[in-house]
mmCIF file of C-alpha atoms in Angstrom:
data_model
loop_
_atom_site.group_PDB
_atom_site.id
_atom_site.type_symbol
_atom_site.label_atom_id
_atom_site.label_comp_id
_atom_site.label_asym_id
_atom_site.label_seq_id
_atom_site.Cartn_x
_atom_site.Cartn_y
_atom_site.Cartn_z
ATOM 1 C CA GLY A 1 91.298 116.233 78.806
ATOM 2 C CA ALA A 2 91.057 112.810 80.389
ATOM 3 C CA VAL A 3 87.808 112.038 82.205
ATOM 4 C CA VAL A 4 87.488 110.025 85.388
ATOM 5 C CA SER A 5 84.157 109.169 86.977
ATOM 6 C CA GLN A 6 83.312 107.977 90.473
ATOM 7 C CA HIS A 7 80.219 106.335 91.857
ATOM 8 C CA PRO A 8 78.463 107.002 94.134
ATOM 9 C CA SER A 9 78.983 110.717 94.701
ATOM 10 C CA ARG A 10 77.530 110.514 98.193
ATOM 11 C CA VAL A 11 76.817 107.594 100.475
ATOM 12 C CA ILE A 12 75.535 107.276 104.005
ATOM 13 C CA CYS A 13 75.994 103.963 105.738
ATOM 14 C CA LYS A 14 75.609 102.528 109.201
ATOM 15 C CA SER A 15 78.563 101.729 111.387
ATOM 16 C CA GLY A 16 79.836 98.198 110.788
ATOM 17 C CA THR A 17 78.697 97.916 107.188
ATOM 18 C CA SER A 18 80.849 97.973 104.050
ATOM 19 C CA VAL A 19 80.771 100.456 101.220
ATOM 20 C CA LYS A 20 82.147 100.060 97.696
ATOM 21 C CA ILE A 21 83.269 103.033 95.623
ATOM 22 C CA GLU A 22 83.930 102.696 91.888
ATOM 23 C CA CYS A 23 86.418 104.704 89.870
ATOM 24 C CA ARG A 24 86.392 104.588 86.075
ATOM 25 C CA SER A 25 88.602 106.155 83.438
ATOM 26 C CA LEU A 26 86.162 106.951 80.649
ATOM 27 C CA ASP A 27 88.334 107.844 77.670
ATOM 28 C CA PHE A 28 91.702 106.261 78.386
ATOM 29 C CA GLN A 29 93.204 103.138 79.863
ATOM 30 C CA ALA A 30 94.931 103.374 83.215
ATOM 31 C CA THR A 31 97.280 100.688 84.451
ATOM 32 C CA THR A 32 97.609 102.706 87.644
ATOM 33 C CA MET A 33 94.947 104.478 89.650
ATOM 34 C CA PHE A 34 95.259 106.231 92.970
ATOM 35 C CA TRP A 35 92.968 106.551 95.971
ATOM 36 C CA TYR A 36 93.064 109.618 98.194
ATOM 37 C CA ARG A 37 91.195 110.718 101.284
ATOM 38 C CA GLN A 38 90.597 114.283 102.338
ATOM 39 C CA PHE A 39 89.140 115.432 105.654
ATOM 40 C CA PRO A 40 87.449 118.850 105.831
ATOM 41 C CA LYS A 41 89.930 121.705 105.403
ATOM 42 C CA LYS A 42 92.811 119.243 105.373
ATOM 43 C CA SER A 43 95.343 118.177 102.797
ATOM 44 C CA LEU A 44 94.858 115.474 100.226
ATOM 45 C CA MET A 45 96.250 112.211 101.573
ATOM 46 C CA LEU A 46 97.284 109.340 99.305
ATOM 47 C CA MET A 47 95.927 106.055 100.620
ATOM 48 C CA ALA A 48 97.072 103.576 98.006
ATOM 49 C CA THR A 49 98.199 102.997 94.464
ATOM 50 C CA SER A 50 96.014 100.582 92.543
ATOM 51 C CA ASN A 51 97.739 98.468 89.902
ATOM 52 C CA GLU A 52 95.795 96.622 87.222
ATOM 53 C CA GLY A 53 96.179 92.884 87.632
ATOM 54 C CA SER A 54 98.225 93.018 90.805
ATOM 55 C CA LYS A 55 97.962 93.957 94.447
ATOM 56 C CA ALA A 56 97.572 97.539 95.503
ATOM 57 C CA THR A 57 100.399 99.362 97.229
ATOM 58 C CA TYR A 58 99.259 100.985 100.447
ATOM 59 C CA GLU A 59 100.777 104.034 102.097
ATOM 60 C CA GLN A 60 102.144 103.765 105.597
ATOM 61 C CA GLY A 61 99.408 103.745 108.189
ATOM 62 C CA VAL A 62 96.617 102.688 105.817
ATOM 63 C CA GLU A 63 95.090 99.332 106.731
ATOM 64 C CA LYS A 64 94.921 97.135 103.657
ATOM 65 C CA ASP A 65 92.343 94.804 105.235
ATOM 66 C CA LYS A 66 90.038 97.722 105.955
ATOM 67 C CA PHE A 67 90.405 99.489 102.629
ATOM 68 C CA LEU A 68 90.173 96.791 99.977
ATOM 69 C CA ILE A 69 91.255 97.812 96.510
ATOM 70 C CA ASN A 70 90.586 95.879 93.330
ATOM 71 C CA HIS A 71 91.786 96.969 89.895
ATOM 72 C CA ALA A 72 90.158 94.372 87.690
ATOM 73 C CA SER A 73 90.477 96.126 84.354
ATOM 74 C CA LEU A 74 92.332 98.987 82.702
ATOM 75 C CA THR A 75 89.370 101.301 83.261
ATOM 76 C CA LEU A 76 87.998 100.303 86.657
ATOM 77 C CA SER A 77 89.283 100.353 90.207
ATOM 78 C CA THR A 78 87.153 99.856 93.297
ATOM 79 C CA LEU A 79 87.709 100.798 96.919
ATOM 80 C CA THR A 80 85.723 98.963 99.574
ATOM 81 C CA VAL A 81 85.642 100.417 103.053
ATOM 82 C CA THR A 82 84.972 97.429 105.289
ATOM 83 C CA SER A 83 83.379 97.570 108.729
ATOM 84 C CA ALA A 84 83.015 101.319 108.439
ATOM 85 C CA HIS A 85 83.173 103.508 111.515
ATOM 86 C CA PRO A 86 82.253 107.183 111.974
ATOM 87 C CA GLU A 87 85.956 108.129 111.818
ATOM 88 C CA ASP A 88 86.016 106.772 108.254
ATOM 89 C CA SER A 89 83.643 109.558 107.223
ATOM 90 C CA SER A 90 85.579 111.556 104.670
ATOM 91 C CA PHE A 91 85.864 112.635 101.035
ATOM 92 C CA TYR A 92 87.344 109.792 98.986
ATOM 93 C CA ILE A 93 88.816 110.739 95.627
ATOM 94 C CA CYS A 94 90.370 108.572 92.959
ATOM 95 C CA SER A 95 92.693 109.616 90.178
ATOM 96 C CA ALA A 96 94.157 108.009 87.103
ATOM 97 C CA ALA A 97 97.068 108.781 84.845
ATOM 98 C CA PRO A 98 97.125 108.057 81.108
ATOM 99 C CA GLY A 99 100.046 105.733 80.495
ATOM 100 C CA HIS A 100 102.276 108.231 78.678
ATOM 101 C CA THR A 101 102.267 110.924 81.333
ATOM 102 C CA TYR A 102 102.450 111.368 85.092
ATOM 103 C CA GLU A 103 99.557 113.826 85.022
ATOM 104 C CA GLN A 104 96.802 112.602 87.302
ATOM 105 C CA TYR A 105 93.168 113.295 86.533
ATOM 106 C CA PHE A 106 90.775 113.177 89.429
ATOM 107 C CA GLY A 107 87.291 111.802 89.722
ATOM 108 C CA PRO A 108 84.625 114.022 91.296
ATOM 109 C CA GLY A 109 84.967 112.280 94.660
ATOM 110 C CA THR A 110 82.694 110.314 96.970
ATOM 111 C CA ARG A 111 81.513 111.805 100.226
ATOM 112 C CA LEU A 112 81.123 109.020 102.774
ATOM 113 C CA THR A 113 79.198 109.531 105.990
ATOM 114 C CA VAL A 114 79.141 106.717 108.524
ATOM 115 C CA THR A 115 76.424 107.014 111.176
ATOM 116 C CA GLN B 1 111.539 112.825 103.023
ATOM 117 C CA LYS B 2 110.320 114.272 99.759
ATOM 118 C CA GLU B 3 108.389 117.467 100.447
ATOM 119 C CA VAL B 4 106.489 120.121 98.607
ATOM 120 C CA GLU B 5 106.053 123.388 100.456
ATOM 121 C CA GLN B 6 103.456 126.075 99.872
ATOM 122 C CA ASN B 7 102.297 129.072 101.855
ATOM 123 C CA SER B 8 98.823 128.182 103.129
ATOM 124 C CA GLY B 9 97.482 131.716 102.704
ATOM 125 C CA PRO B 10 94.910 133.037 102.366
ATOM 126 C CA LEU B 11 96.338 135.162 99.583
ATOM 127 C CA SER B 12 94.003 138.054 98.809
ATOM 128 C CA VAL B 13 94.291 139.688 95.392
ATOM 129 C CA PRO B 14 92.088 142.399 93.875
ATOM 130 C CA GLU B 15 90.054 141.461 90.838
ATOM 131 C CA GLY B 16 91.971 142.141 87.642
ATOM 132 C CA ALA B 17 95.396 141.941 89.297
ATOM 133 C CA ILE B 18 98.025 139.221 88.937
ATOM 134 C CA ALA B 19 97.957 136.441 91.514
ATOM 135 C CA SER B 20 101.324 134.823 92.188
ATOM 136 C CA LEU B 21 101.467 131.419 93.838
ATOM 137 C CA ASN B 22 104.742 129.841 94.892
ATOM 138 C CA CYS B 23 106.000 126.359 95.684
ATOM 139 C CA THR B 24 109.335 124.819 96.625
ATOM 140 C CA TYR B 25 110.281 121.155 96.541
ATOM 141 C CA SER B 26 113.008 119.156 98.219
ATOM 142 C CA ASP B 27 113.838 116.354 95.739
ATOM 143 C CA ARG B 28 116.415 117.851 93.399
ATOM 144 C CA VAL B 29 115.939 115.225 90.677
ATOM 145 C CA SER B 30 112.177 115.788 90.329
ATOM 146 C CA GLN B 31 111.138 115.871 86.689
ATOM 147 C CA SER B 32 107.451 116.764 86.468
ATOM 148 C CA PHE B 33 105.527 119.558 88.106
ATOM 149 C CA PHE B 34 101.831 120.267 88.257
ATOM 150 C CA TRP B 35 99.367 122.855 89.468
ATOM 151 C CA TYR B 36 95.885 121.803 90.492
ATOM 152 C CA ARG B 37 92.924 123.965 91.460
ATOM 153 C CA GLN B 38 90.486 122.737 94.077
ATOM 154 C CA TYR B 39 87.222 124.477 94.812
ATOM 155 C CA SER B 40 85.715 123.964 98.244
ATOM 156 C CA GLY B 41 83.974 120.603 98.417
ATOM 157 C CA LYS B 42 85.224 119.506 94.996
ATOM 158 C CA SER B 43 88.048 117.340 93.751
ATOM 159 C CA PRO B 44 91.294 118.766 92.334
ATOM 160 C CA GLU B 45 91.437 119.804 88.688
ATOM 161 C CA LEU B 46 94.675 119.844 86.711
ATOM 162 C CA ILE B 47 95.326 123.302 85.278
ATOM 163 C CA MET B 48 99.000 123.255 84.312
ATOM 164 C CA SER B 49 101.904 120.877 83.993
ATOM 165 C CA ILE B 50 105.516 121.902 83.365
ATOM 166 C CA TYR B 51 108.599 119.820 82.749
ATOM 167 C CA SER B 52 111.362 122.200 81.592
ATOM 168 C CA ASN B 53 112.963 125.276 83.099
ATOM 169 C CA GLY B 54 111.336 128.519 82.102
ATOM 170 C CA ASP B 55 107.798 129.683 81.543
ATOM 171 C CA LYS B 56 104.783 127.899 80.123
ATOM 172 C CA GLU B 57 101.689 129.906 79.301
ATOM 173 C CA ASP B 58 98.104 128.714 78.871
ATOM 174 C CA GLY B 59 95.516 131.430 78.628
ATOM 175 C CA ARG B 60 95.602 133.534 81.801
ATOM 176 C CA PHE B 61 97.875 131.027 83.534
ATOM 177 C CA THR B 62 101.671 130.947 83.432
ATOM 178 C CA ALA B 63 103.700 128.293 85.184
ATOM 179 C CA GLN B 64 107.347 129.020 85.931
ATOM 180 C CA LEU B 65 109.970 126.417 86.789
ATOM 181 C CA ASN B 66 113.478 126.932 88.141
ATOM 182 C CA LYS B 67 115.054 123.562 88.841
ATOM 183 C CA ALA B 68 118.297 125.067 90.154
ATOM 184 C CA SER B 69 116.341 126.875 92.865
ATOM 185 C CA GLN B 70 113.826 124.026 93.215
ATOM 186 C CA TYR B 71 111.030 126.501 92.754
ATOM 187 C CA VAL B 72 107.752 126.414 90.839
ATOM 188 C CA SER B 73 105.269 129.221 90.554
ATOM 189 C CA LEU B 74 101.892 129.904 89.015
ATOM 190 C CA LEU B 75 100.811 133.322 87.821
ATOM 191 C CA ILE B 76 97.177 134.103 87.162
ATOM 192 C CA ARG B 77 96.641 137.244 85.101
ATOM 193 C CA ASP B 78 93.456 139.319 85.170
ATOM 194 C CA SER B 79 92.284 137.501 88.286
ATOM 195 C CA GLN B 80 88.569 136.798 88.480
ATOM 196 C CA PRO B 81 86.390 135.982 91.510
ATOM 197 C CA SER B 82 85.938 132.519 89.976
ATOM 198 C CA ASP B 83 89.674 131.960 90.489
ATOM 199 C CA SER B 84 89.095 131.913 94.252
ATOM 200 C CA ALA B 85 90.090 128.378 95.251
ATOM 201 C CA THR B 86 92.891 126.377 96.804
ATOM 202 C CA TYR B 87 95.842 125.827 94.470
ATOM 203 C CA LEU B 88 97.846 122.660 94.949
ATOM 204 C CA CYS B 89 101.408 122.320 93.757
ATOM 205 C CA ALA B 90 102.424 118.744 92.939
ATOM 206 C CA VAL B 91 105.736 117.162 92.046
ATOM 207 C CA ASN B 92 106.597 113.814 90.506
ATOM 208 C CA PRO B 93 109.917 112.752 92.007
ATOM 209 C CA ARG B 94 112.324 110.437 90.196
ATOM 210 C CA GLY B 95 109.755 109.189 87.681
ATOM 211 C CA ASP B 96 107.729 107.424 90.372
ATOM 212 C CA ASP B 97 104.069 106.899 89.519
ATOM 213 C CA LYS B 98 103.054 108.888 92.594
ATOM 214 C CA ILE B 99 103.000 112.640 92.786
ATOM 215 C CA ILE B 100 103.607 114.513 96.007
ATOM 216 C CA PHE B 101 101.150 117.295 96.800
ATOM 217 C CA GLY B 102 101.744 120.433 98.770
ATOM 218 C CA LYS B 103 99.155 121.458 101.331
ATOM 219 C CA GLY B 104 97.822 124.140 99.018
ATOM 220 C CA THR B 105 97.488 127.920 98.992
ATOM 221 C CA ARG B 106 94.049 129.451 99.453
ATOM 222 C CA LEU B 107 93.516 132.255 96.963
ATOM 223 C CA HIS B 108 90.802 134.844 97.452
ATOM 224 C CA ILE B 109 90.056 137.264 94.631
ATOM 225 C CA LEU B 110 88.466 140.429 95.972
ATOM 226 C CA PRO B 111 85.654 141.816 93.753
#
């Protein structure tokens, strides 16, 4: 199956700082990647769709200036949480879909804790 | 509003029995359907995809699709304790890149 990696797996940062999370498709090219957030015992929530070479499409209620997404190549998308606050503490998961299918393959996730 | 509905559970099934997980969706023209498994603290893992009416089998898993009833199900035969997880139903409506996830059903296999 398709493999997606994420880095880092865990990060602790201070309030007000920024954190960058990388998502890579390791064995396929992905023109589209997705970023999700999941709070403990809650549903998966789509934050944005990342498009290679163009601007990301954000879901309603997600601040694009706070959650910066860059999809610079067909195998890499990054999510930067800017000016992080404790309420941004969550499990951030990316996914990617090989171009010929709508199946999404998820990275292992990044657990962000903002102190 | 495109929706995917699942019973949140928990669904408790004895080890060795068949676990049956159900899902309904609202967008009649949806084309692609997926089942993901998510262990606590982990990211979702794709276990089955189905695109046509009928059954699709893969090992102990069988996905069933009935587009007329807008219903998708997942059967797990010979349930094992390692099958205890949350199962997410997902639907790709109208060929959009996005897929819509249900809230998931927690499955607990009793040893």
